[in-house]
Amino acid sequence: MSQVKEPVTFEGAVCPVPVHLGDTIVLGHGSGGRLMRGLIEGLFLPELDNPVLRAGNDAGRVAVRDDVLLAISTDSHVVWPLFFPGGDIGRLAVCGTVNDVAMLGAEPLYLTASFILEEGLDTGVLHRVVQSMKRAAVEAGVEIIAGDTKVVEKGKADGLYITTAGVGRIYPGVDIGGHRAQPGDLMLLSGPIGDHGIAVLGARGELGFEAKLESDVAPLNHLVRAMLEASPGVHVLRDPTRGGVATALNEIARASGVGIVLEERAIPVRPAVQAACEMLGFDPLFVANEGKLLAAVAPEHAKATLEAMRAQPYGGNAVIIGEVTAEPLGRVLMKTVIGSHRVVDELSGELLPRIC
Amino acid sequence: MSQVKEPVTFEGAVCPVPVHLGDTIVLGHGSGGRLMRGLIEGLFLPELDNPVLRAGNDAGRVAVRDDVLLAISTDSHVVWPLFFPGGDIGRLAVCGTVNDVAMLGAEPLYLTASFILEEGLDTGVLHRVVQSMKRAAVEAGVEIIAGDTKVVEKGKADGLYITTAGVGRIYPGVDIGGHRAQPGDLMLLSGPIGDHGIAVLGARGELGFEAKLESDVAPLNHLVRAMLEASPGVHVLRDPTRGGVATALNEIARASGVGIVLEERAIPVRPAVQAACEMLGFDPLFVANEGKLLAAVAPEHAKATLEAMRAQPYGGNAVIIGEVTAEPLGRVLMKTVIGSHRVVDELSGELLPRIC
């Protein structure tokens, strides 16, 4: 067996957990944190390396002609259970990819949907999921224009998995990416965090109490368009899914070579999410969201951007949660409610498997 | 539970196997034949219906601007075993999507790759698969520019599944699709059929003898480009994967509202494939290929197209296998070696599960 090549490394990076040939895959390799980054940087990137992948954004930014820039993205969805308060695997599969495309400053246009079905699945379940995909696609204004269906034997999947890919056109003149945060930028967040992760956990019956909480799963492309129409100062957009806000901000800090300082008191968390996190020992900063975005915005444009967000259905509770700094390079700090600072690391290992 | 809508039907169609809510998914729903068509036409299309999906091509033909037409496609790959003579799931995942994009007369440019990994998978296996994807991508001249990794618990996948999506630019002025076959067109085939299906079966140890046979899995985009450069007369391109040549030709006959008459003696089958099929009771016309294409070509351009194919590495054994006729509408007939005619139906039910 050949040797794994030298890992691709990023300046200012917190070390990912390295991967060695002969290691076995664990659930944490899919959780969006340092284990997954070790797999990506140690195994996938050395083989497939190219500037688009290396940029590490939620979608690839590519040209099909000099004057036509596309954002292309994909996500597999293995969430369990298939249905949860506020959503289901179908809505998630559409919104997840729509949002990844939108985070490059693109209008999502077309989706593909590929289904891996487990033998024995009830077609009524599949039908509900497909109806939900349709509703989400209509809401986002995208069309599902190609698909595929595979069936595997009973016990070789878990009901169904859906992989979507999305293609969008980047708005002319827009250049948004994880590397574009600049010291002085303000960090905006579109609403309270952790709803999706805790809602799915509740649907699994793992909370031990009835949390009146719905997943936030939603298409954010109309919110993004409103932000870009209101302001030329949006530098970075990211939806904090697996790994939560903490991991997404660490990715931005690394890619941009900046620090990010958060105000703990500014970060909105619903009481039900806070209560669940306290009971379970989770930090809401690491819990997945599926209908929220983070934006690094030039300070002189922050007010207009925030106002545009608040006028949108999925941005009504948008707030400023911190700012981009020159130091500490590649790290995220939290100014706590008592005035001290603590490091906010990215997710290490496993928090919630199969959350998306 | 809501009712399944009226199935979308196509003129001249052989009836698909209808799907009812409460039915359970069986392996045949993934095999590319009438069961799968029942699922697509009875469940997916009524919900997601749009002109691009309804065209029923291997890829969607869409515009991102009036003068920029794209072909977009996706496939999930669940082949078992992961490695087989001539290929592996990685090569298959790249070539399958490259070929679907190419079959619309497009140059594939970008791929996405999404992995569903089973907990416990050896990272060395994953590494070999990713290396193989890289080699296939280099051969095809495409870049993998976005990806995703999910991990599911042991027993909830079978090693790994890979879903790829592809985006290509349709060559200017080219209009190729399953609906464009015309009476008088000649039907071309790029080489001997059934290699992939039988090679995978051999790798499963199901042949009972040592077949010296490799899968034909290969990227066909360079072959397609050579055909289009040599001839303006290519009307339809299709790669006969699941369901084999018989199913692909039935799709073309239905979509174009034509008949297709094949010459049995003209259809190339390797002796090892023929022997395996006779032993197993298979018709090679239903066995999957992953590196072959069918083309309906205007008769005056058939010779030039065939010569261009034969000059390419994956078209060296290209032949004319039949012609497009006005009748019988939507059906495929075979002129047998003894001079009689028989109907060639599409695949019904299950032949080989998890062949791609």
XYZ file of C-alpha atoms in Angstrom:
712
model
C 0.000 0.000 0.000
C 1.310 3.396 -0.899
C 2.071 6.072 1.616
C -0.270 8.917 2.379
C 1.302 12.064 0.971
C 2.325 14.987 3.120
C -0.768 16.604 4.547
C -1.765 19.883 2.978
C -1.423 22.462 5.707
C -2.754 25.934 6.115
C -0.888 28.790 7.681
C -2.021 29.594 11.160
C -3.918 26.344 11.457
C -4.826 24.647 14.654
C -3.573 21.097 14.136
C -6.148 18.725 12.746
C -6.135 15.180 14.121
C -3.825 13.372 11.684
C -4.983 10.300 9.813
C -2.790 7.255 9.160
C -3.355 4.422 6.734
C -4.774 1.483 8.632
C -6.702 3.699 11.006
C -10.379 2.958 10.948
C -13.081 5.490 10.321
C -14.975 6.575 13.434
C -18.164 8.601 13.725
C -16.171 11.713 14.597
C -14.681 11.726 11.092
C -18.065 12.928 9.928
C -18.751 15.515 12.580
C -17.240 18.587 11.003
C -14.460 19.136 13.522
C -10.760 18.380 13.889
C -11.081 14.667 13.138
C -12.846 15.406 9.876
C -10.313 18.063 9.014
C -7.566 15.504 9.590
C -9.248 13.196 7.094
C -9.725 15.971 4.553
C -6.267 17.472 4.888
C -4.461 14.173 5.338
C -6.236 11.915 2.859
C -8.564 13.705 0.439
C -6.712 16.944 -0.275
C -3.240 15.482 -0.931
C -4.739 13.364 -3.723
C -7.337 15.699 -5.149
C -5.575 18.967 -4.399
C -6.536 21.966 -6.509
C -6.970 25.654 -5.680
C -10.766 25.453 -5.548
C -10.847 22.571 -3.045
C -7.998 24.057 -1.057
C -9.967 27.274 -0.566
C -12.065 25.217 1.844
C -15.344 27.002 1.229
C -18.793 25.409 1.439
C -18.936 25.436 -2.364
C -16.411 25.512 -5.191
C -16.054 28.787 -7.111
C -15.375 27.990 -10.759
C -15.700 29.528 -14.204
C -17.514 27.996 -17.158
C -16.503 31.030 -19.167
C -14.473 34.072 -18.234
C -17.594 36.048 -17.474
C -19.708 33.274 -15.939
C -18.720 32.225 -12.420
C -20.521 29.351 -10.744
C -20.729 28.085 -7.184
C -21.018 24.288 -7.043
C -21.553 22.272 -3.899
C -22.613 18.865 -2.640
C -23.724 17.280 0.621
C -24.831 13.801 1.593
C -27.604 13.682 4.153
C -27.814 10.816 6.627
C -29.810 12.493 9.392
C -31.588 10.255 11.890
C -34.520 10.236 12.456
C -35.768 11.039 8.966
C -38.481 13.331 10.353
C -37.964 15.774 13.227
C -39.738 18.902 14.520
C -39.410 21.618 11.899
C -38.100 19.442 9.098
C -37.059 16.145 7.605
C -34.248 14.687 5.529
C -35.813 16.023 2.322
C -36.033 19.646 3.445
C -32.543 19.330 4.897
C -31.120 17.931 1.651
C -32.478 20.840 -0.378
C -31.673 23.598 2.125
C -28.203 22.275 2.968
C -27.018 22.520 -0.609
C -28.925 25.714 -1.424
C -27.207 27.337 1.546
C -23.728 26.094 0.659
C -24.123 27.591 -2.815
C -25.558 30.843 -1.449
C -22.608 31.255 0.956
C -20.350 32.054 -2.015
C -22.587 34.984 -2.958
C -24.411 33.000 -5.611
C -28.030 32.553 -6.621
C -28.727 28.804 -6.463
C -30.384 27.708 -9.710
C -30.316 23.944 -10.095
C -30.100 20.953 -7.781
C -29.482 17.271 -8.365
C -30.829 14.659 -5.954
C -29.480 11.155 -5.587
C -31.215 8.604 -3.373
C -29.762 5.529 -1.710
C -32.778 3.532 -0.543
C -32.767 0.579 1.811
C -34.660 -2.465 0.652
C -37.915 -2.601 2.620
C -38.395 1.164 2.864
C -42.046 2.183 2.804
C -42.746 4.127 -0.392
C -45.109 6.320 1.632
C -42.107 7.538 3.639
C -40.189 8.226 0.434
C -43.184 10.083 -0.959
C -43.414 12.366 2.079
C -39.700 13.104 1.792
C -39.951 13.923 -1.918
C -42.950 16.199 -1.292
C -40.939 18.013 1.346
C -38.036 18.418 -1.084
C -40.406 19.934 -3.595
C -41.763 22.441 -1.072
C -38.257 23.476 -0.026
C -37.154 23.787 -3.660
C -40.143 26.001 -4.452
C -39.398 28.158 -1.420
C -35.761 28.526 -2.475
C -36.671 29.041 -6.114
C -34.474 26.212 -7.396
C -35.299 23.322 -9.688
C -34.269 19.720 -9.187
C -33.140 18.829 -12.686
C -31.321 15.499 -12.381
C -31.575 12.540 -10.072
C -30.577 8.982 -9.389
C -31.936 6.101 -7.346
C -29.975 3.169 -5.970
C -31.283 0.432 -3.718
C -29.136 -1.534 -1.269
C -30.028 -4.644 0.683
C -31.822 -4.471 4.016
C -29.304 -3.531 6.693
C -26.975 -1.750 4.246
C -28.507 1.698 4.718
C -30.815 3.233 7.313
C -34.055 3.976 5.500
C -32.677 6.385 2.979
C -29.781 8.712 2.342
C -30.024 11.692 0.012
C -27.132 13.422 -1.677
C -27.813 16.748 -3.323
C -25.534 18.868 -5.445
C -26.221 22.451 -6.394
C -25.168 24.906 -9.050
C -25.607 28.632 -8.708
C -24.478 31.721 -10.518
C -22.253 34.030 -8.504
C -23.659 37.546 -8.595
C -21.602 39.723 -10.939
C -18.752 41.478 -9.162
C -19.232 39.546 -5.935
C -16.200 37.908 -4.337
C -17.113 36.187 -1.096
C -15.068 33.468 0.527
C -13.696 32.245 3.820
C -10.350 33.936 3.130
C -11.715 37.461 2.820
C -12.281 38.467 6.454
C -10.281 41.573 7.367
C -9.336 43.052 10.724
C -12.031 45.547 11.631
C -14.855 43.572 9.989
C -17.827 42.981 12.239
C -19.156 39.448 12.651
C -22.904 39.133 12.130
C -25.118 36.168 13.015
C -28.613 35.781 11.574
C -30.350 34.408 14.691
C -30.270 32.097 17.718
C -27.980 29.091 17.554
C -28.245 25.368 18.165
C -31.915 24.844 17.239
C -31.312 22.143 14.626
C -29.013 19.952 16.666
C -31.160 20.046 19.785
C -34.406 19.506 17.823
C -32.970 16.367 16.207
C -31.723 15.156 19.555
C -35.185 15.712 20.957
C -36.701 13.695 18.120
C -34.408 10.839 19.144
C -35.862 10.980 22.625
C -32.457 11.778 24.072
C -33.431 14.906 25.953
C -35.538 13.254 28.625
C -37.916 16.193 28.541
C -40.246 17.755 26.024
C -38.344 20.628 24.402
C -40.737 22.882 22.502
C -38.185 23.425 19.800
C -38.065 23.160 16.043
C -35.130 22.785 13.729
C -34.249 26.027 11.963
C -33.700 24.229 8.629
C -34.413 26.825 5.931
C -33.121 28.095 2.602
C -31.014 31.205 3.132
C -30.518 32.317 -0.455
C -33.131 35.078 -0.338
C -31.542 36.405 2.865
C -28.135 36.409 1.158
C -29.481 38.251 -1.848
C -31.045 40.919 0.373
C -27.729 41.361 2.196
C -25.769 41.736 -1.033
C -28.296 44.182 -2.481
C -28.083 46.291 0.673
C -24.333 46.318 1.036
C -21.111 45.945 -0.934
C -19.241 45.203 2.293
C -19.971 41.488 2.831
C -16.624 39.668 2.825
C -17.441 36.225 4.207
C -20.624 34.179 4.496
C -20.808 30.784 6.170
C -23.618 28.627 7.502
C -22.552 27.040 10.771
C -23.819 23.483 10.326
C -21.871 20.481 11.684
C -19.408 21.699 14.272
C -21.544 24.755 14.938
C -20.636 28.429 15.114
C -17.333 27.706 16.856
C -16.037 25.487 14.064
C -17.231 27.789 11.271
C -15.528 30.787 12.878
C -12.290 28.843 13.316
C -12.412 27.964 9.616
C -12.808 31.627 8.731
C -10.021 32.699 11.087
C -7.630 30.137 9.572
C -8.544 30.814 5.948
C -8.288 34.597 6.373
C -5.280 34.601 8.680
C -7.081 36.714 11.252
C -8.399 36.471 14.779
C -12.046 36.696 15.757
C -13.196 38.038 19.129
C -16.750 37.260 20.199
C -18.941 38.893 22.814
C -20.490 36.059 24.787
C -23.478 38.149 25.874
C -24.274 38.979 22.240
C -24.737 35.392 21.075
C -28.420 34.478 21.029
C -29.447 31.055 22.354
C -33.067 30.075 22.960
C -33.832 29.044 26.554
C -34.824 25.519 25.454
C -31.484 25.071 23.671
C -29.581 26.507 26.609
C -31.376 24.177 29.014
C -30.747 21.125 26.854
C -27.081 22.024 26.447
C -26.602 22.507 30.165
C -28.218 19.170 30.883
C -26.113 17.363 28.275
C -22.867 19.209 28.859
C -22.818 20.710 25.372
C -21.675 24.158 24.397
C -24.286 25.661 22.029
C -21.386 27.083 20.020
C -20.707 23.530 18.785
C -24.294 22.543 18.036
C -25.417 22.373 14.391
C -27.609 24.967 12.726
C -29.304 24.529 9.355
C -30.890 27.921 8.833
C -28.384 30.414 10.188
C -25.478 32.265 8.665
C -22.408 34.109 9.845
C -21.165 37.127 7.903
C -17.969 39.138 8.156
C -18.870 42.628 7.016
C -16.860 45.832 6.649
C -17.711 48.023 9.680
C -19.050 50.914 7.612
C -21.560 48.542 5.976
C -22.551 46.548 9.049
C -25.595 48.630 9.946
C -27.143 48.508 6.473
C -26.435 44.792 6.223
C -27.990 44.106 9.601
C -31.094 46.080 8.715
C -31.474 44.177 5.458
C -31.160 40.903 7.354
C -33.747 41.878 9.927
C -36.267 42.607 7.179
C -36.054 39.002 5.973
C -38.024 36.069 7.438
C -34.874 34.110 8.292
C -32.876 37.100 9.556
C -35.338 38.782 11.905
C -33.128 38.189 14.939
C -29.803 39.065 13.322
C -27.153 40.526 15.625
C -23.521 41.567 15.739
C -21.621 38.998 17.803
C -18.030 40.155 17.541
C -15.283 41.478 15.352
C -12.379 40.383 13.238
C -8.945 41.218 14.642
C -5.360 41.028 13.471
C -4.416 38.798 16.418
C -4.391 36.020 17.492
C -3.829 34.741 13.987
C -6.124 31.851 13.102
C -7.853 31.733 16.496
C -11.221 32.608 17.948
C -11.532 34.218 21.379
C -14.589 34.792 23.518
C -14.977 37.792 25.774
C -17.064 36.235 28.523
C -19.877 37.894 30.440
C -17.482 38.432 33.352
C -14.968 40.192 31.087
C -12.286 37.507 30.767
C -11.178 35.932 27.463
C -11.209 32.247 26.570
C -10.155 30.411 23.435
C -12.998 28.969 21.352
C -11.584 25.922 19.633
C -13.217 24.029 16.804
C -15.082 20.826 17.539
C -12.760 17.979 18.458
C -14.101 14.492 17.887
C -17.741 13.623 18.132
C -20.680 15.634 19.414
C -23.837 14.442 17.673
C -23.586 11.800 14.973
C -25.893 11.942 11.959
C -27.240 15.386 12.647
C -27.461 16.234 8.950
C -51.135 10.105 4.039
C -51.726 11.912 0.803
C -52.382 10.193 -2.453
C -49.716 9.666 -5.088
C -50.558 11.956 -7.990
C -51.381 10.696 -11.446
C -48.294 9.124 -12.931
C -46.553 11.140 -15.605
C -46.829 9.100 -18.784
C -45.007 9.230 -22.050
C -46.574 8.612 -25.408
C -45.757 5.248 -26.837
C -44.441 3.977 -23.524
C -44.295 0.380 -22.477
C -46.038 0.398 -19.112
C -43.737 0.817 -16.150
C -44.506 -1.233 -13.044
C -46.734 1.114 -11.033
C -45.886 2.093 -7.488
C -48.453 2.465 -4.706
C -48.047 4.114 -1.361
C -47.385 1.460 1.245
C -45.452 -0.710 -1.203
C -41.981 -1.427 0.032
C -38.821 -0.735 -1.909
C -37.212 -3.832 -3.426
C -33.796 -4.215 -5.018
C -35.350 -4.075 -8.487
C -36.338 -0.457 -7.891
C -32.661 0.355 -8.330
C -31.922 -1.785 -11.347
C -32.670 0.612 -14.147
C -35.638 -1.244 -15.636
C -39.416 -1.126 -15.486
C -39.629 -1.221 -11.686
C -37.336 1.780 -11.421
C -39.273 3.578 -14.101
C -42.447 2.944 -12.140
C -40.873 4.597 -9.117
C -39.609 7.558 -11.135
C -42.778 8.110 -13.120
C -45.152 7.285 -10.276
C -43.470 8.919 -7.302
C -40.576 11.240 -8.165
C -41.776 12.911 -11.369
C -45.310 13.820 -10.258
C -43.814 15.804 -7.377
C -40.695 17.235 -8.961
C -41.978 17.487 -12.521
C -40.275 19.992 -14.786
C -39.343 19.884 -18.472
C -35.685 19.087 -17.807
C -36.408 16.066 -15.592
C -39.214 14.920 -17.857
C -36.820 14.771 -20.821
C -35.419 11.679 -19.103
C -31.827 12.110 -20.246
C -28.769 11.002 -18.310
C -28.127 14.644 -17.442
C -30.184 17.808 -17.209
C -29.747 20.402 -19.962
C -30.049 23.870 -18.447
C -29.036 27.463 -19.109
C -27.130 29.683 -16.696
C -27.355 32.426 -19.293
C -28.965 32.479 -22.698
C -25.689 31.629 -24.378
C -24.269 29.235 -21.782
C -25.869 25.789 -21.702
C -24.813 23.280 -19.073
C -25.277 19.561 -18.647
C -25.656 18.588 -14.976
C -25.876 15.048 -13.693
C -25.576 12.942 -10.562
C -25.186 9.292 -9.641
C -24.810 7.447 -6.366
C -22.456 4.498 -6.457
C -23.067 1.490 -4.243
C -21.200 -1.171 -6.236
C -20.169 -4.322 -4.416
C -17.379 -5.383 -4.144
C -15.560 -2.057 -3.939
C -12.720 -3.368 -6.111
C -13.188 -5.545 -9.195
C -11.123 -6.434 -12.274
C -10.636 -3.292 -14.331
C -11.905 -0.825 -11.770
C -13.269 0.109 -8.386
C -15.983 2.268 -6.873
C -13.795 5.375 -7.219
C -13.149 5.002 -10.941
C -16.796 4.125 -11.424
C -17.984 7.197 -9.515
C -15.901 9.532 -11.669
C -16.570 7.840 -15.019
C -20.284 7.312 -14.407
C -20.935 11.008 -13.964
C -18.431 12.140 -16.601
C -20.243 9.910 -19.081
C -23.729 11.075 -18.147
C -22.630 14.673 -18.731
C -20.869 13.790 -21.992
C -23.996 12.052 -23.334
C -25.688 15.450 -23.714
C -22.890 16.605 -26.018
C -21.075 18.435 -23.255
C -17.497 18.723 -22.115
C -17.449 17.690 -18.443
C -15.580 20.308 -16.432
C -16.224 19.911 -12.728
C -17.228 17.102 -10.392
C -18.362 16.995 -6.800
C -17.807 13.908 -4.667
C -19.754 13.049 -1.545
C -18.784 10.099 0.635
C -20.930 8.099 3.028
C -18.462 6.067 5.082
C -19.277 3.177 7.378
C -17.786 3.362 10.841
C -14.899 0.883 10.951
C -13.831 1.354 7.324
C -10.074 1.005 6.843
C -8.643 4.375 5.813
C -6.255 2.481 3.527
C -9.250 1.300 1.494
C -10.576 4.845 1.326
C -7.159 6.079 0.249
C -6.957 3.597 -2.630
C -10.429 4.643 -3.768
C -9.552 8.345 -3.664
C -6.327 7.709 -5.600
C -8.343 5.882 -8.232
C -10.791 8.789 -8.446
C -7.874 11.123 -9.007
C -6.477 8.992 -11.840
C -9.862 8.784 -13.537
C -10.407 12.534 -13.147
C -7.027 13.265 -14.696
C -7.793 10.914 -17.577
C -11.139 12.612 -18.169
C -9.687 16.083 -17.713
C -12.124 17.087 -14.979
C -11.488 18.560 -11.561
C -13.162 17.513 -8.329
C -13.954 20.892 -6.816
C -16.328 20.192 -3.934
C -16.879 17.307 -1.577
C -18.534 16.084 1.568
C -17.958 13.295 4.070
C -20.532 11.697 6.319
C -20.026 8.726 8.614
C -22.781 6.312 9.647
C -22.677 3.629 12.316
C -21.333 0.153 11.630
C -24.003 -1.805 9.776
C -25.653 1.315 8.300
C -23.634 1.312 5.064
C -21.471 -1.247 3.305
C -17.933 0.119 3.440
C -18.552 3.265 1.510
C -20.925 4.838 -0.968
C -19.881 7.661 -3.266
C -22.198 10.141 -4.930
C -20.750 12.293 -7.676
C -22.349 15.167 -9.535
C -20.946 16.713 -12.675
C -21.218 19.954 -14.561
C -20.212 20.324 -18.185
C -20.581 22.900 -20.889
C -22.633 21.808 -23.877
C -20.667 22.381 -27.058
C -22.004 25.447 -28.891
C -24.720 24.566 -31.367
C -24.999 20.970 -30.179
C -28.464 19.605 -29.366
C -28.284 15.973 -28.349
C -30.947 14.163 -26.373
C -32.926 10.965 -26.142
C -35.828 12.543 -28.055
C -33.861 13.339 -31.203
C -33.623 9.939 -32.930
C -35.197 10.052 -36.393
C -36.308 7.284 -38.717
C -33.386 6.497 -40.970
C -30.730 7.170 -38.323
C -28.209 4.399 -37.863
C -27.569 3.054 -34.377
C -23.889 2.861 -33.455
C -22.340 1.021 -30.510
C -18.798 1.760 -29.329
C -17.737 -1.817 -28.516
C -18.597 -5.217 -26.996
C -21.304 -5.288 -24.355
C -21.740 -6.702 -20.872
C -18.135 -6.517 -19.665
C -18.829 -4.478 -16.543
C -21.706 -6.529 -15.211
C -19.987 -9.844 -15.725
C -16.652 -8.604 -14.336
C -18.371 -7.464 -11.117
C -20.238 -10.748 -10.888
C -16.923 -12.551 -11.307
C -15.415 -10.483 -8.490
C -18.268 -11.694 -6.274
C -17.285 -15.284 -7.009
C -20.679 -15.924 -8.571
C -19.456 -17.246 -11.901
C -18.030 -20.523 -10.656
C -15.202 -20.216 -13.162
C -12.312 -17.856 -13.752
C -13.476 -15.363 -16.382
C -10.523 -13.464 -17.813
C -12.564 -10.334 -18.048
C -12.244 -6.749 -16.953
C -14.876 -4.095 -16.454
C -14.952 -1.569 -19.294
C -15.350 1.349 -16.853
C -13.859 4.367 -18.635
C -14.471 8.064 -19.262
C -16.072 8.540 -22.668
C -15.903 12.318 -22.970
C -12.911 12.341 -25.321
C -14.676 9.803 -27.546
C -17.769 12.014 -27.611
C -15.749 15.082 -28.517
C -14.075 13.224 -31.387
C -17.488 12.115 -32.687
C -18.908 15.629 -32.548
C -15.848 17.107 -34.232
C -16.110 14.539 -37.030
C -19.826 14.810 -37.644
C -22.780 17.153 -37.249
C -25.144 14.192 -37.534
C -25.122 12.793 -33.979
C -28.697 12.986 -32.675
C -28.662 10.798 -29.555
C -25.930 9.577 -27.231
C -26.548 7.235 -24.315
C -24.321 5.034 -22.180
C -26.060 1.719 -21.531
C -25.347 1.198 -17.829
C -27.944 -0.411 -15.504
C -30.486 -2.256 -17.613
C -27.965 -2.612 -20.425
C -28.272 -1.871 -24.129
C -31.857 -3.148 -24.277
C -33.124 -0.709 -21.667
C -31.198 2.264 -23.088
C -32.589 1.615 -26.575
C -36.131 1.339 -25.231
C -35.662 4.696 -23.517
C -34.549 6.244 -26.795
C -37.417 4.658 -28.743
C -39.961 5.978 -26.229
C -38.486 9.468 -25.930
C -38.162 9.887 -29.706
C -41.417 8.156 -30.640
C -39.630 5.811 -33.045
C -38.837 2.142 -33.452
C -35.361 0.655 -33.389
C -34.466 -2.499 -35.301
C -31.263 -4.280 -34.324
C -29.199 -6.828 -36.226
C -28.420 -9.583 -33.739
C -25.300 -10.687 -35.607
C -23.898 -7.129 -35.452
C -23.894 -6.846 -31.676
C -20.444 -7.604 -30.293
C -20.189 -9.755 -27.168
C -16.896 -11.147 -25.859
C -16.767 -14.956 -25.598
C -16.245 -14.797 -21.831
C -19.342 -12.626 -21.419
C -21.352 -14.855 -23.749
C -20.301 -17.940 -21.818
C -21.146 -16.400 -18.456
C -24.518 -15.191 -19.715
C -25.421 -18.607 -21.112
C -24.497 -20.250 -17.836
C -26.507 -17.773 -15.764
C -29.447 -17.422 -18.117
C -28.765 -13.724 -18.763
C -29.196 -11.878 -22.025
C -26.082 -9.713 -22.566
C -28.404 -6.990 -23.859
C -29.519 -6.438 -20.243
C -26.066 -6.514 -18.645
C -24.523 -3.225 -17.491
C -21.715 -1.443 -19.310
C -19.688 1.437 -17.882
C -17.502 2.378 -20.831
C -19.728 2.022 -23.877
C -22.056 4.344 -25.702
C -24.910 4.105 -28.151
C -25.363 6.802 -30.794
C -28.188 7.507 -33.223
C -26.554 9.180 -36.196
C -27.942 10.535 -39.466
C -27.142 7.945 -42.155
C -25.069 10.309 -44.278
C -22.812 10.983 -41.290
C -22.570 7.445 -39.945
C -19.366 6.497 -41.759
C -17.427 9.578 -40.631
C -18.703 9.164 -37.076
C -17.743 5.502 -36.991
C -14.246 6.258 -38.273
C -13.786 8.936 -35.650
C -14.899 6.486 -32.966
C -12.528 3.785 -34.154
C -9.579 6.167 -33.901
C -10.246 6.604 -30.168
C -8.997 4.273 -27.406
C -12.514 3.544 -26.145
C -14.140 3.271 -29.575
C -11.769 0.947 -31.416
C -14.435 -1.726 -31.833
C -17.307 0.557 -32.759
C -19.954 -0.932 -35.049
C -23.347 -0.236 -36.570
C -25.905 -2.423 -34.786
C -29.184 -1.345 -36.334
C -31.356 1.486 -37.477
C -34.103 3.799 -36.334
C -37.498 3.184 -37.928
C -40.885 4.880 -37.936
C -42.577 1.730 -36.572
C -43.188 0.107 -34.160
C -43.515 3.310 -32.203
C -41.648 3.190 -28.914
C -40.409 -0.399 -29.333
C -37.146 -2.168 -30.067
C -37.025 -5.185 -32.375
C -34.213 -7.649 -32.990
C -33.645 -9.261 -36.370
C -32.229 -12.584 -35.229
C -29.459 -14.543 -36.898
C -32.090 -16.852 -38.396
C -33.959 -13.898 -39.906
C -36.979 -13.695 -37.577
C -37.889 -10.656 -35.476
C -38.366 -10.560 -31.725
C -39.285 -7.745 -29.356
C -36.471 -6.514 -27.119
C -38.129 -5.241 -23.955
C -36.487 -3.183 -21.264
C -35.291 -4.862 -18.108
C -38.149 -5.963 -15.889
C -37.344 -6.365 -12.212
C -33.961 -7.337 -10.953
C -30.911 -8.669 -12.776
C -27.801 -7.767 -10.805
C -28.140 -5.654 -7.665
C -25.465 -3.108 -6.787
C -23.665 -3.271 -10.095
C -22.831 0.436 -10.022
